[in-house]
Amino acid sequence: MDPAFHWNIKQLFVYIVASYETEENPVNQVVLWDSIVENVDENKLLQQNNVFVKYALVDPGDALRGKDITLSLHWDHMPLTGFMFQGHQDLQTASQFTLPNEYQ
């Protein structure tokens, strides 16, 4: 993440978004995990294994059963001064999976 930092960046807010479609809403996005990387962090590296989600992907009805889910990395640049801007992973490289049709 070092290339994302320069003299005017205080921190990056990094988060994983699950995206999916339903008949009622063609675009649905849920944040599953987030972290802050400070400019003072020496490594400026996110490397984590076996991480549990902070925020659950909840299906209050049956809208998510059998749906295709795309997981992508997003980040917000938080400057010392000036405008914030966002970036995200190229969707061609995002992870995808299908939820089961039945839950136990």
CSV table of C-alpha atoms in Angstrom, one decimal:
chain,number,residue,atom,x,y,z
A,1,MET,CA,0.0,0.0,0.0
A,2,ASP,CA,3.1,2.2,0.2
A,3,PRO,CA,2.4,3.8,-3.3
A,4,ALA,CA,-0.9,5.1,-2.0
A,5,PHE,CA,0.9,7.3,0.5
A,6,HIS,CA,2.5,10.6,0.0
A,7,TRP,CA,3.1,13.8,2.0
A,8,ASN,CA,-0.6,14.7,2.1
A,9,ILE,CA,-2.1,11.3,3.1
A,10,LYS,CA,-2.9,10.8,6.7
A,11,GLN,CA,-4.4,7.4,6.5
A,12,LEU,CA,-6.3,4.9,4.2
A,13,PHE,CA,-9.6,3.5,5.2
A,14,VAL,CA,-9.6,0.0,3.6
A,15,TYR,CA,-12.7,-2.1,3.3
A,16,ILE,CA,-14.2,-5.3,1.7
A,17,VAL,CA,-17.5,-4.9,-0.1
A,18,ALA,CA,-19.9,-7.8,-1.0
A,19,SER,CA,-22.0,-6.9,-4.1
A,20,TYR,CA,-25.0,-8.8,-5.4
A,21,GLU,CA,-28.2,-8.3,-7.4
A,22,THR,CA,-31.8,-8.9,-6.5
A,23,GLU,CA,-35.0,-8.5,-8.5
A,24,GLU,CA,-36.0,-5.5,-6.4
A,25,ASN,CA,-32.5,-3.8,-6.4
A,26,PRO,CA,-30.0,-4.3,-9.2
A,27,VAL,CA,-27.2,-3.0,-7.0
A,28,ASN,CA,-26.7,-4.1,-3.4
A,29,GLN,CA,-23.5,-3.6,-1.5
A,30,VAL,CA,-22.6,-4.6,2.0
A,31,VAL,CA,-19.3,-3.8,3.9
A,32,LEU,CA,-18.0,-7.0,5.5
A,33,TRP,CA,-14.7,-5.9,6.9
A,34,ASP,CA,-12.7,-2.7,7.3
A,35,SER,CA,-9.4,-1.4,8.7
A,36,ILE,CA,-7.4,1.8,8.9
A,37,VAL,CA,-3.8,2.0,7.7
A,38,GLU,CA,-2.0,5.1,9.2
A,39,ASN,CA,0.7,6.9,7.3
A,40,VAL,CA,2.9,6.5,10.4
A,41,ASP,CA,2.7,2.7,10.2
A,42,GLU,CA,6.2,1.6,9.1
A,43,ASN,CA,5.1,-1.3,6.9
A,44,LYS,CA,1.9,0.1,5.4
A,45,LEU,CA,1.0,-3.4,4.7
A,46,LEU,CA,-2.3,-5.4,5.2
A,47,GLN,CA,-1.6,-9.1,5.5
A,48,GLN,CA,-4.1,-11.1,7.4
A,49,ASN,CA,-5.1,-14.8,7.4
A,50,ASN,CA,-8.3,-16.5,8.5
A,51,VAL,CA,-10.1,-13.2,9.2
A,52,PHE,CA,-13.7,-13.3,10.3
A,53,VAL,CA,-16.1,-10.6,8.9
A,54,LYS,CA,-16.8,-7.6,11.2
A,55,TYR,CA,-20.2,-7.1,9.7
A,56,ALA,CA,-22.4,-10.0,8.7
A,57,LEU,CA,-23.9,-10.6,5.3
A,58,VAL,CA,-27.4,-11.2,6.6
A,59,ASP,CA,-30.3,-12.6,4.7
A,60,PRO,CA,-33.5,-11.6,6.6
A,61,GLY,CA,-35.7,-13.5,4.0
A,62,ASP,CA,-34.6,-15.6,1.2
A,63,ALA,CA,-33.2,-12.9,-1.1
A,64,LEU,CA,-29.6,-14.1,-1.0
A,65,ARG,CA,-30.2,-17.8,-1.6
A,66,GLY,CA,-28.4,-19.0,-4.7
A,67,LYS,CA,-27.1,-15.4,-5.4
A,68,ASP,CA,-23.7,-14.7,-7.0
A,69,ILE,CA,-21.6,-12.6,-4.6
A,70,THR,CA,-18.6,-10.5,-5.7
A,71,LEU,CA,-16.0,-9.4,-3.0
A,72,SER,CA,-13.9,-6.4,-3.8
A,73,LEU,CA,-11.4,-4.2,-2.0
A,74,HIS,CA,-12.1,-0.5,-1.7
A,75,TRP,CA,-10.2,2.3,0.0
A,76,ASP,CA,-10.7,6.0,0.9
A,77,HIS,CA,-7.7,8.3,0.9
A,78,MET,CA,-7.9,10.6,3.9
A,79,PRO,CA,-5.6,13.6,3.3
A,80,LEU,CA,-4.2,16.0,5.8
A,81,THR,CA,-5.8,18.8,3.8
A,82,GLY,CA,-8.0,18.9,0.8
A,83,PHE,CA,-10.5,16.5,-0.8
A,84,MET,CA,-11.0,12.8,0.1
A,85,PHE,CA,-11.1,10.4,-2.8
A,86,GLN,CA,-11.9,6.8,-3.2
A,87,GLY,CA,-10.4,3.9,-5.1
A,88,HIS,CA,-11.3,0.3,-5.7
A,89,GLN,CA,-10.1,-3.0,-7.0
A,90,ASP,CA,-10.6,-3.7,-10.7
A,91,LEU,CA,-13.8,-5.8,-10.8
A,92,GLN,CA,-12.1,-8.2,-13.3
A,93,THR,CA,-9.8,-9.3,-10.4
A,94,ALA,CA,-12.5,-9.5,-7.7
A,95,SER,CA,-13.4,-12.7,-6.0
A,96,GLN,CA,-16.8,-14.3,-6.8
A,97,PHE,CA,-18.8,-17.1,-5.3
A,98,THR,CA,-22.4,-18.4,-5.2
A,99,LEU,CA,-24.3,-18.7,-1.9
A,100,PRO,CA,-26.2,-22.0,-1.3
A,101,ASN,CA,-29.8,-22.4,-2.3
A,102,GLU,CA,-30.6,-23.9,1.2
A,103,TYR,CA,-29.4,-22.9,4.6
A,104,GLN,CA,-29.0,-25.3,7.5
